[in-house]
PDB file of C-alpha atoms in Angstrom:
ATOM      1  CA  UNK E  12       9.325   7.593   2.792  1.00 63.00           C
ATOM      2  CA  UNK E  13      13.187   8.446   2.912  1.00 71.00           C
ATOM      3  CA  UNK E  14      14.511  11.098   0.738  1.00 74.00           C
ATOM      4  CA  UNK E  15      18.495  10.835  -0.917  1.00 79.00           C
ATOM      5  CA  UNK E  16      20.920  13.986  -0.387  1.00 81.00           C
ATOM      6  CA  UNK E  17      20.226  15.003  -3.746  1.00 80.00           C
ATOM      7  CA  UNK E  18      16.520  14.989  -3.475  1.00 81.00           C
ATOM      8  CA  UNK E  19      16.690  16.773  -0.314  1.00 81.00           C
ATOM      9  CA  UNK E  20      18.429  19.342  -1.910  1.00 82.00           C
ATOM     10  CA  UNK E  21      16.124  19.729  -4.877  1.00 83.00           C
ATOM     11  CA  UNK E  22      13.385  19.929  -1.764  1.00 81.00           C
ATOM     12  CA  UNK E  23      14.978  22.505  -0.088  1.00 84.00           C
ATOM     13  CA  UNK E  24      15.738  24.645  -3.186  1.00 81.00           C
ATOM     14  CA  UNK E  25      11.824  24.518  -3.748  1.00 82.00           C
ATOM     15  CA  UNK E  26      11.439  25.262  -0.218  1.00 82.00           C
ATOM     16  CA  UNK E  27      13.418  28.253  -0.612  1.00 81.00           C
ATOM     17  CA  UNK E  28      11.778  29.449  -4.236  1.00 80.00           C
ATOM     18  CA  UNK E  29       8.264  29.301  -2.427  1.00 81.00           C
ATOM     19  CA  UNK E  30       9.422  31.453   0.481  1.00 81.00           C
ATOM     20  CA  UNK E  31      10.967  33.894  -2.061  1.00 80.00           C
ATOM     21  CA  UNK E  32       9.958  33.681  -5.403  1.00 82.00           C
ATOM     22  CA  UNK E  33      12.595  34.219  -8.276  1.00 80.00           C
ATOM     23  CA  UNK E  34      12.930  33.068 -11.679  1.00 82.00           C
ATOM     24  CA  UNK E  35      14.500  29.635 -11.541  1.00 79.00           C
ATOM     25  CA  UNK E  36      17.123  28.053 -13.425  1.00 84.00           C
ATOM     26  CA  UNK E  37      15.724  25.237 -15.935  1.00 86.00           C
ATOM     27  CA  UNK E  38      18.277  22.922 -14.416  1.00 86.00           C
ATOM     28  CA  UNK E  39      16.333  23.495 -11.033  1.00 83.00           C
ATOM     29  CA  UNK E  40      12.481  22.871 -12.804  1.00 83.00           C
ATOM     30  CA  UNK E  41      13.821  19.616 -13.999  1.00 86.00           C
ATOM     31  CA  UNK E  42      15.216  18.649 -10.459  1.00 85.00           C
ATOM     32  CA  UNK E  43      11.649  20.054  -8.886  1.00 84.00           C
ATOM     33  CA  UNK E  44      10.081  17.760 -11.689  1.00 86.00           C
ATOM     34  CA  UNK E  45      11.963  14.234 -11.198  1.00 86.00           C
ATOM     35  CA  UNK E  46      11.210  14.504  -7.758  1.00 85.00           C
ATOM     36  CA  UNK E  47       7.608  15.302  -7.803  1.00 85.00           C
ATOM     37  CA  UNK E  48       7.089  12.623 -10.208  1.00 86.00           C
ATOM     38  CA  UNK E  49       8.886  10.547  -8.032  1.00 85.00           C
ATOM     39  CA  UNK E  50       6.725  11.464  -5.456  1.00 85.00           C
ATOM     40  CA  UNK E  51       3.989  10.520  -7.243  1.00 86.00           C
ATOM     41  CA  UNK E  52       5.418   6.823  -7.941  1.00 87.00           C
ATOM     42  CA  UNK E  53       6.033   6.338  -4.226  1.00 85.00           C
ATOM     43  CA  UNK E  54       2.490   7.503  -3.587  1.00 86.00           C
ATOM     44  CA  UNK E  55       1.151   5.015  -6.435  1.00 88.00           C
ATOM     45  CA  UNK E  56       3.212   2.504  -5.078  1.00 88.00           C
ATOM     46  CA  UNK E  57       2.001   2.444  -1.728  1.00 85.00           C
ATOM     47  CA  UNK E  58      -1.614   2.241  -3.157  1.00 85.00           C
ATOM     48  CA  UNK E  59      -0.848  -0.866  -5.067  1.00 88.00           C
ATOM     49  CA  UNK E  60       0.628  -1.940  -1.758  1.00 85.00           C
ATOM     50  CA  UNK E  61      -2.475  -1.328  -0.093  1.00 85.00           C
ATOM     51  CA  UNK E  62      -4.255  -2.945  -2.416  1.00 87.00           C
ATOM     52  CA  UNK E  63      -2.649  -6.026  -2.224  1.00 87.00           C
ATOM     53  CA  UNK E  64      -2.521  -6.372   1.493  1.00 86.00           C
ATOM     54  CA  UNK E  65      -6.232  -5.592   2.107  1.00 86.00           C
ATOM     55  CA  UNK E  66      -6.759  -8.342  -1.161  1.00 88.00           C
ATOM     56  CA  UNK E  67      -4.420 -10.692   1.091  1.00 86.00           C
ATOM     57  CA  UNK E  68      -6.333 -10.375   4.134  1.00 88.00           C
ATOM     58  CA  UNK E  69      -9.558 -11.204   2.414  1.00 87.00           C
ATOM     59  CA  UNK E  70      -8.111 -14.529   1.137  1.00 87.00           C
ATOM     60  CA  UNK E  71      -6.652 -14.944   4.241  1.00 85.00           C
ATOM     61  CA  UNK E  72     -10.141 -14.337   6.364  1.00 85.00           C
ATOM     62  CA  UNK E  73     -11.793 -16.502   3.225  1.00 84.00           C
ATOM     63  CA  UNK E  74      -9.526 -19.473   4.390  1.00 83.00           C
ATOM     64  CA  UNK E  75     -10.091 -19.337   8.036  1.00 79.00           C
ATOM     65  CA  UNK E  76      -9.717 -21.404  10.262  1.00 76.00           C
ATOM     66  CA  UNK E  77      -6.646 -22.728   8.394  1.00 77.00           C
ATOM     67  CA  UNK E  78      -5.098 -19.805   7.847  1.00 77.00           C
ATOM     68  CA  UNK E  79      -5.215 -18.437  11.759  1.00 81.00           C
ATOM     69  CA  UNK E  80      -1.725 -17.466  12.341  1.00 81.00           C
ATOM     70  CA  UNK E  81      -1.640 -15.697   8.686  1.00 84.00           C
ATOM     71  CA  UNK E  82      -4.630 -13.655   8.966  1.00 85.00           C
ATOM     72  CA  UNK E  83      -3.612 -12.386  12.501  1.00 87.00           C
ATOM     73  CA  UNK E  84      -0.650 -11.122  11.407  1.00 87.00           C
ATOM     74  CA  UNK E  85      -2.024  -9.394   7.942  1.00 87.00           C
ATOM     75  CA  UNK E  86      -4.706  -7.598  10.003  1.00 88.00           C
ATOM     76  CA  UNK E  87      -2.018  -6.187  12.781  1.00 88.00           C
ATOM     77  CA  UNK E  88      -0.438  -4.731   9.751  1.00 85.00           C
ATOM     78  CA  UNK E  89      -3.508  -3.407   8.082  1.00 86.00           C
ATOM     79  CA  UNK E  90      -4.538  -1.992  11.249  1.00 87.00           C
ATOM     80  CA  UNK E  91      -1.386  -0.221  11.649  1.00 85.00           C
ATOM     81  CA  UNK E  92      -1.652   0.850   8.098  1.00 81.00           C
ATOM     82  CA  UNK E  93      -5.324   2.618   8.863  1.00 82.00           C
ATOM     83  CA  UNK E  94      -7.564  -0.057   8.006  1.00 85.00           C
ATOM     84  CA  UNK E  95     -10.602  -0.025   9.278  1.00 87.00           C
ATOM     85  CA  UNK E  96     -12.103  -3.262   9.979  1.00 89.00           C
ATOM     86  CA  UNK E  97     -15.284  -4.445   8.091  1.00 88.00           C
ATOM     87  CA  UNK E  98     -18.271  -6.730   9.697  1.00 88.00           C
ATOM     88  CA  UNK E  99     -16.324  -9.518   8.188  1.00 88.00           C
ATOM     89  CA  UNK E 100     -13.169  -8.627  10.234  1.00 87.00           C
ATOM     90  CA  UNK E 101     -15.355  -8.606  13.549  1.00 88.00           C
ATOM     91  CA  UNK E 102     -17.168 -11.870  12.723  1.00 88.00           C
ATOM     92  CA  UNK E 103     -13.579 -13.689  11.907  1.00 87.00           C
ATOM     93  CA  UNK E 104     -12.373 -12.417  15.208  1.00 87.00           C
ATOM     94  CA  UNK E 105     -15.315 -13.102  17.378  1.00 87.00           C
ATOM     95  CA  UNK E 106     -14.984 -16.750  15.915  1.00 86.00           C
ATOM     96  CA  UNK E 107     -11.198 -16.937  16.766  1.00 82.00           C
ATOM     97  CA  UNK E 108     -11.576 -15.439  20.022  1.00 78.00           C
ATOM     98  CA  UNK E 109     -10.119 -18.319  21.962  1.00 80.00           C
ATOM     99  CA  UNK E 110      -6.972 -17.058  21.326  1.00 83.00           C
ATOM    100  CA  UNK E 111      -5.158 -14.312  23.196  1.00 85.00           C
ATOM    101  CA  UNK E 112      -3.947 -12.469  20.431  1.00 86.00           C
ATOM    102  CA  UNK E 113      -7.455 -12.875  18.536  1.00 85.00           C
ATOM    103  CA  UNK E 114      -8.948 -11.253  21.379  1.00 87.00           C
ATOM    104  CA  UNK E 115      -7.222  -8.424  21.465  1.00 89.00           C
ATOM    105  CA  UNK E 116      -7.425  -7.744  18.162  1.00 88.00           C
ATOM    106  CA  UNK E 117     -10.905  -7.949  18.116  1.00 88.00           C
ATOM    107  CA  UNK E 118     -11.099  -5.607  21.898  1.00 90.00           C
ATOM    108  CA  UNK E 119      -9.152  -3.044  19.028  1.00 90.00           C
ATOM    109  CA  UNK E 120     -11.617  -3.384  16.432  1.00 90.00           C
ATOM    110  CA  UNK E 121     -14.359  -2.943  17.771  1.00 90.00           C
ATOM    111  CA  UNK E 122     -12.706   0.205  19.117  1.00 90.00           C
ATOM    112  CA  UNK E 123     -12.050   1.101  15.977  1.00 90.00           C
ATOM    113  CA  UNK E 124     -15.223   0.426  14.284  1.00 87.00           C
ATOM    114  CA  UNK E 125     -17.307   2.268  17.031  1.00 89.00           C
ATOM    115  CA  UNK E 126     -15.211   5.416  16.502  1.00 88.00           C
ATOM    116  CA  UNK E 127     -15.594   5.288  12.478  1.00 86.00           C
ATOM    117  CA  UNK E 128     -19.551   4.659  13.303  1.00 85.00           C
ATOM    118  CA  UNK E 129     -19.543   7.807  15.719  1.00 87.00           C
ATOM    119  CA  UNK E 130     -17.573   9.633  12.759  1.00 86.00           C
ATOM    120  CA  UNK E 131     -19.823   8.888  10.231  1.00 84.00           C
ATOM    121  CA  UNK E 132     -22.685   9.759  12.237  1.00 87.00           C
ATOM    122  CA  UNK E 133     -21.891  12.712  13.209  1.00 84.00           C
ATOM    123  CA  UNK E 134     -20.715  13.891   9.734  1.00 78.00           C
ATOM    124  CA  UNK E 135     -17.407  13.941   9.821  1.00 65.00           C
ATOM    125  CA  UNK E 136     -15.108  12.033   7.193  1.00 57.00           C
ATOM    126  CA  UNK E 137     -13.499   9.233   7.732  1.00 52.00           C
ATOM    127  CA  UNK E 138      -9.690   8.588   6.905  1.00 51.00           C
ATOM    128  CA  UNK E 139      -9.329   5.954   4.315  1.00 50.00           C
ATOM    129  CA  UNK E 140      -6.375   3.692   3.873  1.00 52.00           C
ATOM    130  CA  UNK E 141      -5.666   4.725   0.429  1.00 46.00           C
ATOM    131  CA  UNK E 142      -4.182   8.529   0.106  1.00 48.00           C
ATOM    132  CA  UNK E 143      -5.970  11.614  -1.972  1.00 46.00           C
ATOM    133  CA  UNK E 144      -4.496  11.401  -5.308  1.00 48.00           C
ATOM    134  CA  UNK E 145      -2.393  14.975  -5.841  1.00 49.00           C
ATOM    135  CA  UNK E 146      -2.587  16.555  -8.941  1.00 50.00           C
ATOM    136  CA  UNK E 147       0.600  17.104 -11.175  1.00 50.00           C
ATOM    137  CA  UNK E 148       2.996  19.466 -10.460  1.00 47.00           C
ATOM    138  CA  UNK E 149       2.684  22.361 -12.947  1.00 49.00           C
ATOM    139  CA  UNK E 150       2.813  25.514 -11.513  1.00 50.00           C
ATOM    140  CA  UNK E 151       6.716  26.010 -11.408  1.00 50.00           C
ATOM    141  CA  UNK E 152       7.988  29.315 -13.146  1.00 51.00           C
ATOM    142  CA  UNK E 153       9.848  27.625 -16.494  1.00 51.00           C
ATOM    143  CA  UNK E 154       7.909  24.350 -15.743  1.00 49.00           C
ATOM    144  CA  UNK E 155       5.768  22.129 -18.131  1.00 50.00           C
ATOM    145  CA  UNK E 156       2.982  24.746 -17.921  1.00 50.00           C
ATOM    146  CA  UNK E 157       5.034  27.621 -19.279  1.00 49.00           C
ATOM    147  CA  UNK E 158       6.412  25.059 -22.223  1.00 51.00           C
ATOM    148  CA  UNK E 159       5.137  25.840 -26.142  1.00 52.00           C
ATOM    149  CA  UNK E 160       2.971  23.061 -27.663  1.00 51.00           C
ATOM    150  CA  UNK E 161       4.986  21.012 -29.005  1.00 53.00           C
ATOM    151  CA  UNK E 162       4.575  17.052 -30.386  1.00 52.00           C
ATOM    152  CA  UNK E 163       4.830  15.190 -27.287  1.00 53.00           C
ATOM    153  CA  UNK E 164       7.127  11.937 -27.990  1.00 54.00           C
ATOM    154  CA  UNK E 165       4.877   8.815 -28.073  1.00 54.00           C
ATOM    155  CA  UNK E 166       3.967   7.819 -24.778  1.00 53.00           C
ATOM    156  CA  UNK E 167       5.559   4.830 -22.896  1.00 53.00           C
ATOM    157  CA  UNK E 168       3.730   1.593 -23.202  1.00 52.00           C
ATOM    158  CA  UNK E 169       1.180   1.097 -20.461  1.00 51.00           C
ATOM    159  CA  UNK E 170       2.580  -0.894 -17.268  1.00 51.00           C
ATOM    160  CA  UNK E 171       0.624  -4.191 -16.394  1.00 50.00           C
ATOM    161  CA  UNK E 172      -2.624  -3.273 -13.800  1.00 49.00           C
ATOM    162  CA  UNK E 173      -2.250  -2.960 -10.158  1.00 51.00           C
ATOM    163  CA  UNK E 174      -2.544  -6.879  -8.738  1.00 48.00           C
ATOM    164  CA  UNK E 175      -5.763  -6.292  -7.763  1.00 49.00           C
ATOM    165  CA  UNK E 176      -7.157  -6.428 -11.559  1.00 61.00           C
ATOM    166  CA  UNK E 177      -5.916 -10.130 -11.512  1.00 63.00           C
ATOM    167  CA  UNK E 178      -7.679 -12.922 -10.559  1.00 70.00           C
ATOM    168  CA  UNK E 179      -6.563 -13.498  -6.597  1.00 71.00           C
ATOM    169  CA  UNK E 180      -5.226 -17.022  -6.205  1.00 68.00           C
ATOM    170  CA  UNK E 181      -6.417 -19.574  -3.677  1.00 69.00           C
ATOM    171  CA  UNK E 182      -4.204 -20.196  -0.580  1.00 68.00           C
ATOM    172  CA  UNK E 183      -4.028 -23.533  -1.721  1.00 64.00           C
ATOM    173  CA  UNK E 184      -2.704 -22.088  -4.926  1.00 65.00           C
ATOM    174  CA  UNK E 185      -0.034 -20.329  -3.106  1.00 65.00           C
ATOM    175  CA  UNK E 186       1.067 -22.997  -0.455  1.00 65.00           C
ATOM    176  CA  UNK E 187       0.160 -26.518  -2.084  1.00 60.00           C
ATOM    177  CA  UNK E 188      -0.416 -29.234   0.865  1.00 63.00           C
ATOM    178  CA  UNK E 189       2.291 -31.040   2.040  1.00 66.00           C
ATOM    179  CA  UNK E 190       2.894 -34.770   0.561  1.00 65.00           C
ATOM    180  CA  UNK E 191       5.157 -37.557   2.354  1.00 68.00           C
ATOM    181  CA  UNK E 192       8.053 -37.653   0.315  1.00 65.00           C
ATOM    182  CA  UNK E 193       8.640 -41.704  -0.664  1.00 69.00           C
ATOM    183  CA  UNK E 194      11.688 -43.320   1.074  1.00 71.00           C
ATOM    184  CA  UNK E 195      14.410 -44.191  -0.806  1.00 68.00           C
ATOM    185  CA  UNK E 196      14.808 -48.080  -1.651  1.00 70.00           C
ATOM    186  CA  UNK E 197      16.394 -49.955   0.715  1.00 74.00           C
ATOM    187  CA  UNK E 198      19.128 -51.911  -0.695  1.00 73.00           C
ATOM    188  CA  UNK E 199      20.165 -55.434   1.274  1.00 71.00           C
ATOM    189  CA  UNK E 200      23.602 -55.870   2.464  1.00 69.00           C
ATOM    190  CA  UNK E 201      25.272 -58.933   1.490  1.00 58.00           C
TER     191      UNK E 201
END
């Protein structure tokens, strides 16, 4: 996540209110505002994110062998992302292990997989892939909490589900086979 100049400087002004505490300006509640709820979008965003990659790698493990290359390359990423792999994942791999790269994905798997096991065993919780969701930022001096009840304007209409509450579409549906394109007509000289 990258920050602008301005947001920085809203972030350091709320840096600098927590360390010492003083009534703040409204104009500096709002600014603390936008950018927690812009936090919150980028957080939200990179769950629906999430959710679509780990959706893509089950098509993509779904349409193995014929989708080798593709699968590979969305697990690498979901690993790096803090997937952990499922049975499924180990299965694929141990069928593709021919491969070099196959291999050692699967020789990281299973790495991974025993030390989740050993977690959960010995109680300890497990990181998932998607973050803790963080409650609402209301505890500014001046902020929403400190606001009279008032008639809220109507609310926005709701924004379409994350892609994961749409049917997934076949690979086939995504990349349609190949067909020959016919040869022009050959015309005879003469």
């Amino acid at each position: 996540m990258a920050f602008s100049a301005d947001e920085l400087r809203v972030l350091r002004r709320a840096l600098a209110f927590a360390l010492h505490p003083a009534p703040l300006p409204e104009e500096d509640v709002q600014d603390c505002l936008r950018l927690a709820g812009s936090v919150d979008e980028v957080v939200a965003e990179a769950g629906r994110l999430r959710a679509f990659l780990l959706a893509d790698l089950v098509r993509y493990r779904d349409a193995l062998p014929g989708s080798l290359t593709g699968y590979l390359e969305l697990l690498q990423d979901a690993l790096a992302a803090g997937y952990d792999p499922r049975p499924e994942d180990l299965a694929a791999l141990r069928a593709l292990r021919g491969g070099p790269l196959a291999a050692a994905l699967l020789e990281r798997c299973q790495v991974i997989a025993e030390g989740s096991v050993r977690a959960r065993l010995a109680g300890r919780a497990v990181p998932a892939m998607a973050p803790a969701p963080r409650s609402r930022l209301l505890a500014l001096p001046g902020g929403r909490a400190a606001e009279p009840d008032e008639p809220k304007a109507p609310a926005a209409p709701a924004r379409p589900g994350p892609p994961s509450e749409r049917p997934a579409p076949k690979p086939s549906e995504v990349f349609p086979p190949r067909r020959p394109a016919p040869r022009p007509p050959q015309r005879a000289v003469g």
